[in-house]
């Protein structure tokens, strides 16, 4: 190993040697190190050293050996878990290099949705030595009885990018699968690899719940990080809110042309499509040197963009979070971020995409779309300098995932209920699972619960005379394997050229509004709809003109609490960074008209303008918390003064607009901020049943109540899925109101959609602040973006952006000087 490192001109880093030694001593642990620091070699080095020690004659060959022939079944040694299929391809390539160079006759295969037929065969037959896979594909392997002997021979599991799985149900599914692997081989060594987190100890405990004192190995120090912002000119009018940043196009193009290869990150797929179209119109080089990359594009198009980055044939890729993770692109010279990154960890991850080589500094060029984002950039820089980063709390008691896992194991040879309960409780996610909840899960997988017991489709698992639960129906087995996973479907329609291949998918709700010959922008092309058939939109490339850009639900990112608190602090901080100096006039205007936000002070603006009164409140707790807070305030305010309210929220605050004139003083505001009776008031203020109904669709799909269409049949539309889930929801509410999935849906509404814990913390924080109430007759720089947000739901023959731009111009003219 040392000889090979020296041949590459490398020296093993201390953290790599520590992981190798701990692995060889039989330990498991979590490695925390930034991408590009050598984490792959750190994680695979232990198994390689172990293999070299058991093969004394192995030596570093002068030239790499050809790929060895497949091994006999039972040779699987290392299972490498990755969160992304695209990352699996790159990881497979990275693992083969040292294996072949060291002369080991190991076969490396990939088992994901994109795997070749050869790799799928190697994975199923157990003929690979190293298998790169995803959490979903691992669960699929567990659904086959003949894989248990192969998996029992495993020596090591590596969970790459654990921070990306930790905070969602995919991580819960993986926790359950790892518990099964530990049961098959108690000596199994498990190593996780994670970027920096605010809750690293909890991340380790979720990965290794059976080893509370497992080592946390610190890798290299975080990359040196620099942030540069494309600032507006001194006399340049810069929007207060509601823009996509396309006015910055000339500056962005100049930066792109100054470097050989660039990544331009946008926060949403729609924004990426718009920026790609705008750049295409002014791109001075060959069109194929500009590419687009996001999660709704066909895998072949994404792979082409990734290959172009590797070989340097592409100058710029406009991307979303689909390229956030650790795919290795050493040729990328710079990263640009359109708009606010909304989180410290996301910005660090993206900055690390540039100069993705050990020892290189991370750098990002930020492109603001409106004025207040400049404060967010300065806040992100300050947070990185202070070492402040977001936590990702892992979900607990996701019973829909547990039900799916039970059916998987029933397929994979069967399970005994008591033994499986012990195994499940050996995970972080289900360590508090009580006997009643476990009985409900078993009852659900056996017959669907009390109300569904008479329907054969919901009888999936059968308890045999030997006490073992198994799946006996081949149709149920096929449907379950097709639906394994926790990634909720967004009701997508495939987009396919009339003459050519697929381009990707768009949401059904968007394509359903188009008529034949209508045009839309997708995959970097202007397309014309020919026909919609069997959930496939057949299109042709339009020869000229433009089209609308699809919008994807759930695409808007919320400002993290960590970054929001730093933003609030900077509003009154010394203006010693370029971003704050550049909007000094705007901050001075906010101070002159009202006041600047600050920690310990709760800014409230009671603005009376033509069209009514509006109450603006700025807790800096993020959009989701503010939406729940607005609904809560509407209820409580209406109790004191019967009224009707409209409201809107953004990451900084919220606005409530009463239909009837009403006075509100400081005592009224203080009474509305109490955390007392929070859950009861939320139940009354929100249409909780409708929110739970929406959440239930995703839960029902994960739990197996909404099986997919069988191969050869037309896929079900989102309307059909919603109708099916809605019918099930109503049946259960009427005939089985205590059903575990109904309770789970309500709990997830409170936890995920409304963030009740953070909402309570926000109310307690606001109650302890000094109230700064200002009565005004004009909008301020802080209130204007919220007022603009409230206009989105109003009917007008004008485009929303036109109305906002006109209003902003009038305000700026009125307050000039």
PDB file of C-alpha atoms in Angstrom, residues 134-140 142 165 168-179 398 400-402 404-406 408 429-430 484-487 702:
ATOM      1  CA  UNK A 134     -27.980   2.349  -2.592  1.00  0.00           C
ATOM      2  CA  UNK A 135     -30.202   1.868   0.483  1.00  0.00           C
ATOM      3  CA  UNK A 136     -33.110   0.862  -1.763  1.00  0.00           C
ATOM      4  CA  UNK A 137     -31.087  -1.713  -3.696  1.00  0.00           C
ATOM      5  CA  UNK A 138     -29.774  -3.176  -0.435  1.00  0.00           C
ATOM      6  CA  UNK A 139     -33.359  -3.668   0.739  1.00  0.00           C
ATOM      7  CA  UNK A 140     -34.133  -5.286  -2.592  1.00  0.00           C
ATOM      8  CA  UNK A 142     -32.684  -8.553   1.432  1.00  0.00           C
ATOM      9  CA  UNK A 165     -29.223   9.991   4.575  1.00  0.00           C
ATOM     10  CA  UNK A 168     -34.732  11.391   6.188  1.00  0.00           C
ATOM     11  CA  UNK A 169     -36.575   8.093   5.824  1.00  0.00           C
ATOM     12  CA  UNK A 170     -33.956   6.695   3.464  1.00  0.00           C
ATOM     13  CA  UNK A 171     -31.639   6.734   6.468  1.00  0.00           C
ATOM     14  CA  UNK A 172     -34.278   4.921   8.539  1.00  0.00           C
ATOM     15  CA  UNK A 173     -34.581   2.239   5.849  1.00  0.00           C
ATOM     16  CA  UNK A 174     -30.798   1.845   5.889  1.00  0.00           C
ATOM     17  CA  UNK A 175     -30.711   1.598   9.702  1.00  0.00           C
ATOM     18  CA  UNK A 176     -33.117  -1.354   9.500  1.00  0.00           C
ATOM     19  CA  UNK A 177     -31.081  -3.028   6.744  1.00  0.00           C
ATOM     20  CA  UNK A 178     -27.861  -2.625   8.765  1.00  0.00           C
ATOM     21  CA  UNK A 179     -29.554  -4.177  11.789  1.00  0.00           C
ATOM     22  CA  UNK A 398     -41.378   5.929  11.037  1.00  0.00           C
ATOM     23  CA  UNK A 400     -44.469   3.121   7.382  1.00  0.00           C
ATOM     24  CA  UNK A 401     -40.779   2.333   6.764  1.00  0.00           C
ATOM     25  CA  UNK A 402     -40.862  -0.412   9.391  1.00  0.00           C
ATOM     26  CA  UNK A 404     -42.143  -2.007   4.382  1.00  0.00           C
ATOM     27  CA  UNK A 405     -39.064  -3.583   5.951  1.00  0.00           C
ATOM     28  CA  UNK A 406     -41.173  -6.321   7.556  1.00  0.00           C
ATOM     29  CA  UNK A 408     -39.111  -7.254   2.702  1.00  0.00           C
ATOM     30  CA  UNK A 429     -34.948   4.988  14.865  1.00  0.00           C
ATOM     31  CA  UNK A 430     -36.942   2.328  16.760  1.00  0.00           C
ATOM     32  CA  UNK A 484     -39.203  -0.695  -2.249  1.00  0.00           C
ATOM     33  CA  UNK A 485     -37.888   2.664  -1.087  1.00  0.00           C
ATOM     34  CA  UNK A 486     -39.032   5.845   0.653  1.00  0.00           C
ATOM     35  CA  UNK A 487     -38.614   8.487  -2.075  1.00  0.00           C
ATOM     36  CA  UNK A 702     -44.073   3.718   1.569  1.00  0.00           C
TER      37      UNK A 702
END
